[in-house]
mmCIF file of C-alpha atoms in Angstrom:
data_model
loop_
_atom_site.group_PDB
_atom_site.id
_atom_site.type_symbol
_atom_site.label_atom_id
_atom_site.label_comp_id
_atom_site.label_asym_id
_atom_site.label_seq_id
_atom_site.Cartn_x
_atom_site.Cartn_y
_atom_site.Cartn_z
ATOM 1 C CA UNK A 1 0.000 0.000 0.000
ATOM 2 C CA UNK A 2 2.992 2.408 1.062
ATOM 3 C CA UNK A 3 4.560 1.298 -2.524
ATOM 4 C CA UNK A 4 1.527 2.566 -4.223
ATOM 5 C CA UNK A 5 0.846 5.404 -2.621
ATOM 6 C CA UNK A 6 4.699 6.587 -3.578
ATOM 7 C CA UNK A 7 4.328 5.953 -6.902
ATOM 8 C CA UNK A 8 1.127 8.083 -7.036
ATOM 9 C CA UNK A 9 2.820 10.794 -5.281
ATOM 10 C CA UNK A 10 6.025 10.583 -7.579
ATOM 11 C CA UNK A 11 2.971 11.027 -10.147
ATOM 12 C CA UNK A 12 1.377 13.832 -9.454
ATOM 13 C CA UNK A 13 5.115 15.911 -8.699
ATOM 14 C CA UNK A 14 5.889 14.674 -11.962
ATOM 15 C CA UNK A 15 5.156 17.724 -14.239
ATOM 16 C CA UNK A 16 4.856 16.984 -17.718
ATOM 17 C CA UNK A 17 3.627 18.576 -20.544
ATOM 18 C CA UNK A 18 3.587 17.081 -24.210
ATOM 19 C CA UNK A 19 3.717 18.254 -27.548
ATOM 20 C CA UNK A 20 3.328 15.265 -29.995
ATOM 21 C CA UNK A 21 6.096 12.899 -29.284
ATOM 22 C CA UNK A 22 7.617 15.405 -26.839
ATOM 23 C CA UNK A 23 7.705 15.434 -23.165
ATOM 24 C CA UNK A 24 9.057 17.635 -20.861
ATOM 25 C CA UNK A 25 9.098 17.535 -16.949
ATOM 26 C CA UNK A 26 10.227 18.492 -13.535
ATOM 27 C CA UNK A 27 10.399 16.153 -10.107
ATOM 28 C CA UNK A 28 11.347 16.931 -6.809
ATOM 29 C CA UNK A 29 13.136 14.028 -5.324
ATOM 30 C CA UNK A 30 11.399 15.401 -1.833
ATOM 31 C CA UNK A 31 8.383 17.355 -1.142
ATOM 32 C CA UNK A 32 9.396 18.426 2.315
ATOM 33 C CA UNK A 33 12.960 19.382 3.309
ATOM 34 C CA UNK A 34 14.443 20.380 6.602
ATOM 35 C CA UNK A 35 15.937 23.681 7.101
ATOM 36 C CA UNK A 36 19.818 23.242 5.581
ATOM 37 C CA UNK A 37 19.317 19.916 3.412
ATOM 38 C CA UNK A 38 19.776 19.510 0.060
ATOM 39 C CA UNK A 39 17.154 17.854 -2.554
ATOM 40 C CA UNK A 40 17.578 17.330 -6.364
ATOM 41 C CA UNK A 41 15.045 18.797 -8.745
ATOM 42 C CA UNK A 42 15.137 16.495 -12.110
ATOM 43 C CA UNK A 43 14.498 18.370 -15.151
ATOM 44 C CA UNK A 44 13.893 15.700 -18.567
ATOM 45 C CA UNK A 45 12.948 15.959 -22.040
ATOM 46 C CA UNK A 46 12.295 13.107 -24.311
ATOM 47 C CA UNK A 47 12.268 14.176 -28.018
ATOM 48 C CA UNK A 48 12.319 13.244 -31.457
ATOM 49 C CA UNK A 49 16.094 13.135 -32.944
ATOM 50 C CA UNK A 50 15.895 16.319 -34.743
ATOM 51 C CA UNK A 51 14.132 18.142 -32.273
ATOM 52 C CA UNK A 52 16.432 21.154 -30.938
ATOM 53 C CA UNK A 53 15.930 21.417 -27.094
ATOM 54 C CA UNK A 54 16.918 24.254 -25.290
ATOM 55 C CA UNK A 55 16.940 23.530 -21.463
ATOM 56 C CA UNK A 56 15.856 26.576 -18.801
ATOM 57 C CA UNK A 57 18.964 28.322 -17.427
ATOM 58 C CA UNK A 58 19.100 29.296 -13.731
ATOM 59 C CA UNK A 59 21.638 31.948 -11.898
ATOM 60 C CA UNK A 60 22.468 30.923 -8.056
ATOM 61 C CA UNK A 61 18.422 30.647 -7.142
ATOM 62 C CA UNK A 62 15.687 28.757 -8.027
ATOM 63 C CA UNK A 63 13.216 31.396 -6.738
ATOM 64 C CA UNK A 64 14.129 33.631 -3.766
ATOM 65 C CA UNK A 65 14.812 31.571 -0.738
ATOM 66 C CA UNK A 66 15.742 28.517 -2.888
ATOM 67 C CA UNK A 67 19.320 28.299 -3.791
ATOM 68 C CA UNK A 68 20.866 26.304 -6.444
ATOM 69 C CA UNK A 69 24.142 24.984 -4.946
ATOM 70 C CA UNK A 70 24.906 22.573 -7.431
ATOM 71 C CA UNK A 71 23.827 21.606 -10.888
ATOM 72 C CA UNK A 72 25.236 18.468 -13.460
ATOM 73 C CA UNK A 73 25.575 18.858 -17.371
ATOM 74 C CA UNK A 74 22.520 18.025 -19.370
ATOM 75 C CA UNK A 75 23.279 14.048 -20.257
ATOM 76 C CA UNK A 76 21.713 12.743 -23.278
ATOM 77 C CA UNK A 77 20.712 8.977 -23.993
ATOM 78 C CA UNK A 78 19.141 7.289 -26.737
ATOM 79 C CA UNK A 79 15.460 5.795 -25.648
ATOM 80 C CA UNK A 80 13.965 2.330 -26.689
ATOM 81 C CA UNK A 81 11.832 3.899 -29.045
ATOM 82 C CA UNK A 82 14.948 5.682 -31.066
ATOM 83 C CA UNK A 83 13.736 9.314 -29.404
ATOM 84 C CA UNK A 84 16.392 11.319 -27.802
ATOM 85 C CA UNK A 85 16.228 11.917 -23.623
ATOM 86 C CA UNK A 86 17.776 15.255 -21.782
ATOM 87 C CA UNK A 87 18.412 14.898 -17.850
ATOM 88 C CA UNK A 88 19.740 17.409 -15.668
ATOM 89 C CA UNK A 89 19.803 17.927 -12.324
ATOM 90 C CA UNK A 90 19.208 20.454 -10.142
ATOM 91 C CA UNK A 91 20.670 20.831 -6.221
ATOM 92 C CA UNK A 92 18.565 22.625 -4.245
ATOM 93 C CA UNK A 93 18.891 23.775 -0.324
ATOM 94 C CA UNK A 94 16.550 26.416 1.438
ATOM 95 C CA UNK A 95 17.448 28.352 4.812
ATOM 96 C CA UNK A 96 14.032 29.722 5.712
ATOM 97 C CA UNK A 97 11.537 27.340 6.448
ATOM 98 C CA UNK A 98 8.140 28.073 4.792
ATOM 99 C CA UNK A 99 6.035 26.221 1.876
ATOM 100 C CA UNK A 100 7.362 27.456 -1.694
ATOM 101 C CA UNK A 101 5.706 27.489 -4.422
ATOM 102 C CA UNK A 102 8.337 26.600 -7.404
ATOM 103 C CA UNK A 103 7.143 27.755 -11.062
ATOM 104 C CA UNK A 104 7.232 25.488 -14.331
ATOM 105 C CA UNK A 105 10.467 24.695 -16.074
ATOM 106 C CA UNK A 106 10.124 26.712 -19.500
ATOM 107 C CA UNK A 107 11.976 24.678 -22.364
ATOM 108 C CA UNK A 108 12.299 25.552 -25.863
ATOM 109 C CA UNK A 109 12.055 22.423 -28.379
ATOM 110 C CA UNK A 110 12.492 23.383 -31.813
ATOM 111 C CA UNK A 111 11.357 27.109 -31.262
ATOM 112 C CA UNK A 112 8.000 25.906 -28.979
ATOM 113 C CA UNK A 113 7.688 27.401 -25.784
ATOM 114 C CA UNK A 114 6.558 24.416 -23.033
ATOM 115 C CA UNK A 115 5.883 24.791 -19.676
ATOM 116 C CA UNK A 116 5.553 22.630 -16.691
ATOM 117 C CA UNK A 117 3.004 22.798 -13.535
ATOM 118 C CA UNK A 118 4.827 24.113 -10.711
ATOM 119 C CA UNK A 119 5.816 22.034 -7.711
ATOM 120 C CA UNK A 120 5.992 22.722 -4.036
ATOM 121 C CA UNK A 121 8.625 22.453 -1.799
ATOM 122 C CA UNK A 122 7.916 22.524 2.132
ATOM 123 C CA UNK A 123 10.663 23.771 3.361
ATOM 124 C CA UNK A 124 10.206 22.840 8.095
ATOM 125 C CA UNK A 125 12.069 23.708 10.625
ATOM 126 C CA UNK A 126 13.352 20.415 12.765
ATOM 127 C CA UNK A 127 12.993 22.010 16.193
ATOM 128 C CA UNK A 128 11.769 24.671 18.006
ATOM 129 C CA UNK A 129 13.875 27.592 19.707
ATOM 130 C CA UNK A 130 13.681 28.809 23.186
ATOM 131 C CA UNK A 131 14.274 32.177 22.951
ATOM 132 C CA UNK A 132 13.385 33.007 26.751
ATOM 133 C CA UNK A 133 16.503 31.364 27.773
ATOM 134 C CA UNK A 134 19.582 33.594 27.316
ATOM 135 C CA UNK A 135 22.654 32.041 25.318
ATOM 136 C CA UNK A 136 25.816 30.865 27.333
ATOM 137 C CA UNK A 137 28.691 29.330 27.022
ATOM 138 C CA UNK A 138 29.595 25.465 28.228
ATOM 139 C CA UNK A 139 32.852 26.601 29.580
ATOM 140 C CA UNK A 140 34.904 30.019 29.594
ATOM 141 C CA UNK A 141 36.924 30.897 26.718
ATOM 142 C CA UNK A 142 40.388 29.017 26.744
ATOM 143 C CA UNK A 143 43.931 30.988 24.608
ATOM 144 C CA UNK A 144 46.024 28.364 23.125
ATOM 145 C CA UNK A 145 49.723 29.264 24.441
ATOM 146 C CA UNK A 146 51.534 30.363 21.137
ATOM 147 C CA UNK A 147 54.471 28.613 20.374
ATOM 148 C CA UNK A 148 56.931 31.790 19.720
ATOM 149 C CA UNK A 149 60.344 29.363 19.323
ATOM 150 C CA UNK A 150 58.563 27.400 16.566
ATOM 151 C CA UNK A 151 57.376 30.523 14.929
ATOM 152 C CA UNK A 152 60.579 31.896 14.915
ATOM 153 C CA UNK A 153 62.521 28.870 13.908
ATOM 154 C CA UNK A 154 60.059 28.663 10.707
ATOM 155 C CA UNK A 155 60.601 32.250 9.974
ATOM 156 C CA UNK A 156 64.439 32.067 9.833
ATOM 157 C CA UNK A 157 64.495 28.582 7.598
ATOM 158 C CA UNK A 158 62.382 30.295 5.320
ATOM 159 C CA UNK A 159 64.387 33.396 5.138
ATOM 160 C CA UNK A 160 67.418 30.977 4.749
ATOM 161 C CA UNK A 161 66.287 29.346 1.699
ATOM 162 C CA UNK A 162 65.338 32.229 0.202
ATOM 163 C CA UNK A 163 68.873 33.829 0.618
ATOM 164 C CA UNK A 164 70.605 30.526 -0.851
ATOM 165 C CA UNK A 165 68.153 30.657 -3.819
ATOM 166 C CA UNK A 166 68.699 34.141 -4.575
ATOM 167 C CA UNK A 167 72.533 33.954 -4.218
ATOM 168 C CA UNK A 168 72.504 30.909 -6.043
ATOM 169 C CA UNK A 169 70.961 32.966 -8.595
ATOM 170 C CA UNK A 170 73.297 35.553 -8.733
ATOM 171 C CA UNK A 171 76.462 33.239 -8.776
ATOM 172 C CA UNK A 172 75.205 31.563 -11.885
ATOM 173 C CA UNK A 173 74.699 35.147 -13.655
ATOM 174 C CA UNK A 174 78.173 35.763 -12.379
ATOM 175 C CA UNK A 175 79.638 32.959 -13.820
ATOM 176 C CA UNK A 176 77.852 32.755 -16.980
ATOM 177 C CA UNK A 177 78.672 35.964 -17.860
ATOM 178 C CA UNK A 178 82.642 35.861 -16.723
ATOM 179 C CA UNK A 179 82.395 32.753 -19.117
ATOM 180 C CA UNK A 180 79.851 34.554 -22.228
ATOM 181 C CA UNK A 181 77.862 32.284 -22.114
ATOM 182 C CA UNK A 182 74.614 34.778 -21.395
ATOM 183 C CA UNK A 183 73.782 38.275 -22.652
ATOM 184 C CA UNK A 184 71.158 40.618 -20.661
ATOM 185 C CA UNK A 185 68.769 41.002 -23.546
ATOM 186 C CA UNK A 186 66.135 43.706 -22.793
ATOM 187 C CA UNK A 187 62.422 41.904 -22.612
ATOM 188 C CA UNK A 188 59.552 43.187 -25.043
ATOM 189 C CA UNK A 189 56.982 45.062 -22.710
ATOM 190 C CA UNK A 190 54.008 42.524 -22.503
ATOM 191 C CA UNK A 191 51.416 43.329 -24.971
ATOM 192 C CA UNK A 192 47.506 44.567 -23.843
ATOM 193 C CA UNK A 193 45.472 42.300 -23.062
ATOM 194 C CA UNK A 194 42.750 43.739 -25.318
ATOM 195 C CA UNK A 195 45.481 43.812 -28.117
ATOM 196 C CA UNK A 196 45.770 40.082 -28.009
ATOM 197 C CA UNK A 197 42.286 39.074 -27.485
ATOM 198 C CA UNK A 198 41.406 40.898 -30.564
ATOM 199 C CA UNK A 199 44.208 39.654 -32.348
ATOM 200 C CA UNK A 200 42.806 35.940 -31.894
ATOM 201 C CA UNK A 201 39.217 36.774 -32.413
ATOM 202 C CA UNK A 202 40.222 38.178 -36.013
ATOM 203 C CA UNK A 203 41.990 34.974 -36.629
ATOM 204 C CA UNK A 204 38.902 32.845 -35.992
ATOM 205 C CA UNK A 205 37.000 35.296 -38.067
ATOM 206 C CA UNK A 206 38.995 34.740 -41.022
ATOM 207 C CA UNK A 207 39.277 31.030 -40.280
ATOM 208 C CA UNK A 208 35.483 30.438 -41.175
ATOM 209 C CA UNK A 209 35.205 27.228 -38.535
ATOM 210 C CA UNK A 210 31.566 26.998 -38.286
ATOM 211 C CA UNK A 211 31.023 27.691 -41.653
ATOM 212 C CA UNK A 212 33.566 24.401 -42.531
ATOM 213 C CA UNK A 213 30.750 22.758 -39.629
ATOM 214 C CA UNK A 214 32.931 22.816 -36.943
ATOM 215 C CA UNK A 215 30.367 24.251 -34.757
ATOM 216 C CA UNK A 216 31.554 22.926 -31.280
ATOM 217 C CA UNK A 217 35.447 23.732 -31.919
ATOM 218 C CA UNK A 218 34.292 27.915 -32.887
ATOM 219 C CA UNK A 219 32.436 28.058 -29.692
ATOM 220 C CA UNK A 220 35.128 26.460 -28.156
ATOM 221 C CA UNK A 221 37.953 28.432 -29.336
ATOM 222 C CA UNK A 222 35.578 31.600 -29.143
ATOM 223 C CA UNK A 223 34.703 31.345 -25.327
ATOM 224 C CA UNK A 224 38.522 29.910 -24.169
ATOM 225 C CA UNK A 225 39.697 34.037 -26.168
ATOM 226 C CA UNK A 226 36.464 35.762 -23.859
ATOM 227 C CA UNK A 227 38.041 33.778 -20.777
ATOM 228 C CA UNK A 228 41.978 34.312 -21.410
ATOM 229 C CA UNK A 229 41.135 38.106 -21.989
ATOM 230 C CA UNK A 230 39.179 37.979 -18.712
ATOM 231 C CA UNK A 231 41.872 36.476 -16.557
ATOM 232 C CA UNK A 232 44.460 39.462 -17.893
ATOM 233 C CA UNK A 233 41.687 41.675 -17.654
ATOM 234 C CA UNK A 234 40.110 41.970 -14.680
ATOM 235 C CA UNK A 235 42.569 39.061 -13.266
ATOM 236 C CA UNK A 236 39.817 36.281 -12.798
ATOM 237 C CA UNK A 237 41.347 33.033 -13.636
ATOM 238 C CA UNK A 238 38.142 32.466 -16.016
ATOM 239 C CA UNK A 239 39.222 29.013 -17.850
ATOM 240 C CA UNK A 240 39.757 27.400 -14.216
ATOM 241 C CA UNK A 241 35.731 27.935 -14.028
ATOM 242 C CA UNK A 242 32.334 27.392 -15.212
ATOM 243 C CA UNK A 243 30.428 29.485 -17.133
ATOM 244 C CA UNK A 244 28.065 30.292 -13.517
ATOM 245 C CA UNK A 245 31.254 31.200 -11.502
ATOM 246 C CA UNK A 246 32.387 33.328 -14.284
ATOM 247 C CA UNK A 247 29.178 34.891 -14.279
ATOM 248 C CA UNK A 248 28.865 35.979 -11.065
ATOM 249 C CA UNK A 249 32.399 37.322 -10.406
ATOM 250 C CA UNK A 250 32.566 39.097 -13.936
ATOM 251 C CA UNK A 251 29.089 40.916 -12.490
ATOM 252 C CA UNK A 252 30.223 43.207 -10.242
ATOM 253 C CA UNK A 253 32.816 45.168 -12.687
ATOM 254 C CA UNK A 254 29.764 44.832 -15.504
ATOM 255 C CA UNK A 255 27.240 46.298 -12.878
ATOM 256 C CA UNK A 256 27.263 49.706 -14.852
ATOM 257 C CA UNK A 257 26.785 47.786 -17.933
ATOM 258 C CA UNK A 258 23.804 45.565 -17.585
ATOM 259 C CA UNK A 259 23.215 44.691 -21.366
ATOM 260 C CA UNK A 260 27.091 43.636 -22.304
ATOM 261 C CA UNK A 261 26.523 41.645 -19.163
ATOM 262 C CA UNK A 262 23.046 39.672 -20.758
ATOM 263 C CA UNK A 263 25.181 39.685 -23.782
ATOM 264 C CA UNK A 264 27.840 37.634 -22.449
ATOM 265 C CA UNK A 265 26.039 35.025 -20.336
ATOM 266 C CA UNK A 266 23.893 34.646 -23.508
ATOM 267 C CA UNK A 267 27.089 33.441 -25.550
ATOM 268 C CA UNK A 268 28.410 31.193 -22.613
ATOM 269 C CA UNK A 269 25.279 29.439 -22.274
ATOM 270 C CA UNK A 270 24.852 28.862 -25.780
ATOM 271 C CA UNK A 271 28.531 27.856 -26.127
ATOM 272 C CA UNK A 272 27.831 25.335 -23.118
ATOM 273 C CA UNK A 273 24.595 24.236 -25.335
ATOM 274 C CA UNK A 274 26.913 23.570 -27.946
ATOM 275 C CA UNK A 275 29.608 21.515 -26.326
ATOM 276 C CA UNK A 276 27.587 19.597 -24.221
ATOM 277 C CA UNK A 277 23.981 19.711 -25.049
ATOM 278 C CA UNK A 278 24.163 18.731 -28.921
ATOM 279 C CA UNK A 279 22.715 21.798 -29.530
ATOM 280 C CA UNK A 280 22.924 22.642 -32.925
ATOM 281 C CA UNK A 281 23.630 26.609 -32.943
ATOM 282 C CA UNK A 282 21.975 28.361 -35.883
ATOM 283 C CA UNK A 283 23.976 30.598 -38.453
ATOM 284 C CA UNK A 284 22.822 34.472 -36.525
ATOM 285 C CA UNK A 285 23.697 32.767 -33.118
ATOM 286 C CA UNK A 286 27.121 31.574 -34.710
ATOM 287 C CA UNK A 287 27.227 35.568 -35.669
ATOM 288 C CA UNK A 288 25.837 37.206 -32.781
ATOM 289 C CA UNK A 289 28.781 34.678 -30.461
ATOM 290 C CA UNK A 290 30.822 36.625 -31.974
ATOM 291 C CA UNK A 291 30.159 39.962 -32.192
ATOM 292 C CA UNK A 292 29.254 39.862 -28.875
ATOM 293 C CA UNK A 293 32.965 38.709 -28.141
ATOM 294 C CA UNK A 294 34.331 41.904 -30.098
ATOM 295 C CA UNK A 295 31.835 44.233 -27.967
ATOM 296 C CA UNK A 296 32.949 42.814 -24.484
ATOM 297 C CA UNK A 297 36.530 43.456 -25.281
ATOM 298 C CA UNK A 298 36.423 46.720 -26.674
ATOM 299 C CA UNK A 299 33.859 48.366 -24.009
ATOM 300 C CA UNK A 300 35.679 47.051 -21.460
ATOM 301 C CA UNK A 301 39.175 48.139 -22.469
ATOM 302 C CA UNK A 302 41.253 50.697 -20.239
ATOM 303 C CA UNK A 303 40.852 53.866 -22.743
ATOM 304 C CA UNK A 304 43.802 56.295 -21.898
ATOM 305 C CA UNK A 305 42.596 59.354 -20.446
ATOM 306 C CA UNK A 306 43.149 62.301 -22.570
ATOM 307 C CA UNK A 307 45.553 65.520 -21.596
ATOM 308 C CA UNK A 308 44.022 68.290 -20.922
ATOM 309 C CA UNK A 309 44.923 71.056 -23.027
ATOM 310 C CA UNK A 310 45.428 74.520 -21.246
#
C-alpha cells in the first residue's frame, strides 16, 4: 500500500507537458525538506532526434529563498523507441523554512515554448527555539599558548632558503657571464590584453570554422579568447571555471553595464549548449557569439585618459 501510494505521489510531482512525441518535466526528489538539506530537482525531455531542445537556465536561485548549490551537465541517452532523452539535475537547499511554491520549467524544443506545472517544496524547521533562555557558554573561553620558538625557527628557515636561492641565482649570472655564455637582452613590454584578445578573435573570423561545420570547436575556441582576456583583464582566472562562476564574479565590474553583461552570459550558455547539449547553434547565433565577443573586449578596455589642453 505504502509502494503505491509513492508511486502516485512521484505522479502527481511529476510535471509533464507534451507536444506530440515530446515530453518535458520536472520532479522533486522530496516534497518536504528540513531547514539546511539539500534535494535534487530532475528536469527531462524526451524528443524526437531532430528536435532542438533548449533547457531553462538558472543563476544561483531557483526562486528567492531557494538556492541552487549545485547543478550536473545536461546528459543525453538514446530511448527504446529511437527518441532522444535530456536529464539534468538540479541541487537545491533552502534556509528559511516556509512552503514554496516553485514555477514550471520553460523549455524551448524546436522554437516551442513548453511549460511545466509548478511544484511545491515545504521547506520545516526540525525544532523549536527557546528564545526566553539567554545564550551561554559550556565553559569560559580558553587561549592556546603560542608557540613563539617554533614561529621563529620557521621564519628564519624560510628566510634561509630564500637567501641561498637568490645567491645561487646571482652566482650563476656571475659565472655565466665571466664565461659569455649569457647576454642581458632587454624583454619586449608585454602586450595589452585587449590587443591580443582581438588579435585571436580576427583569426577565428577569417578562419570560417563553423562555416567548414565545426560548430563545437568555434564556440570552443571563441569562449577559451572571452576567458583568457578575462583572466588578464580583470585578473579572474576564467578558464579554471564554469560558465556560472564566471558569471557571477565578472558581475560586479559589468554592474554599470547591464546589457554587455546579458550579452555575455547569452554566448556562454549557448557555447555550453553547444559543447555539451548537442545543440545545434543556428547561423545568426554563430554571428551574434561573436560579435558579442568583439563588444565585451572593446567596451571594457582601459581607454587612456586624454591631456588636458590649457
Amino acid at each position: 500500500m505504502k509502494k503505491k501510494i509513492c508511486i502516485l505521489l512521484i505522479l502527481l510531482l511529476s510535471i509533464v507537458s507534451m507536444r506530440a512525441n515530446v515530453v518535458v518535466s520536472a520532479t522533486l526528489d522530496s516534497t518536504t525538506l528540513l531547514l539546511g538539506q539539500q534535494t535534487d530537482l530532475h528536469l527531462q525531455v524526451s524528443a524526437e532526434r531532430d528536435e532542438k531542445v533548449q533547457f531553462p537556465v538558472y543563476g544561483e536561485t531557483l526562486i528567492p529563498d531557494i538556492e541552487i548549490i549545485d547543478r550536473t551537465l545536461i546528459d543525453t541517452a538514446v530511448l527504446a523507441d529511437g527518441r532522444m532523452q535530456y536529464d539534468q539535475y538540479l541541487t537545491l537547499t533552502c534556509f528559511k523554512d516556509s512552503l514554496y511554491s516553485i514555477p514550471g520549467a520553460v523549455f524551448t524544443v524546436s522554437g516551442d515554448t513548453m511549460r511545466t506545472n509548478p511544484v511545491t517544496l515545504n521547506v520545516i524547521q526540525p525544532f523549536e527555539m527557546d528564545t526566553s533562555i539567554a545564550i551561554t557558554d559550556i565553559k569560559p573561553i580558553q587561549k592556546a599558548p603560542i608557540w613563539w620558538w617554533g614561529i621563529i625557527r620557521w621564519i628564519l628557515l624560510g628566510l634561509l632558503i630564500a637567501g641561498l636561492a637568490v645567491g645561487g641565482y646571482y652566482l650563476y649570472r656571475y659565472i655565466a657571464r665571466r664565461r659569455g655564455t649569457i647576454e642581458d637582452v632587454p624583454q619586449e613590454p608585454e602586450r595589452p590584453a585587449e590587443e591580443v584578445a582581438l588579435e585571436k578573435l580576427d583569426q577565428i573570423k577569417e578562419a570560417k570554422i563553423w562555416q567548414a561545420g565545426k560548430v563545437k570547436e568555434y564556440h570552443t575556441e571563441l569562449t577559451d579568447v572571452v576567458r583568457e582576456y578575462i583572466g588578464s583583464r580583470f585578473d579572474i582566472h576564467s578558464s579554471e571555471k564554469t560558465s556560472d562562476e564566471t558569471l557571477r564574479e565578472v558581475r560586479p565590474v559589468l554592474q554599470e553595464q547591464p546589457d554587455l553583461y546579458q550579452r555575455l552570459k547569452q554566448m556562454l550558455s549557448l557555447a555550453d549548449l553547444v559543447k555539451f547539449a548537442k545543440w545545434q547553434a543556428t547561423p545568426d547565433e554563430n554571428e551574434s557569439a561573436l560579435r558579442t565577443a568583439y563588444d565585451f573586449v572593446n567596451q571594457t578596455t582601459v581607454k587612456p585618459q586624454e591631456n588636458d589642453i590649457s
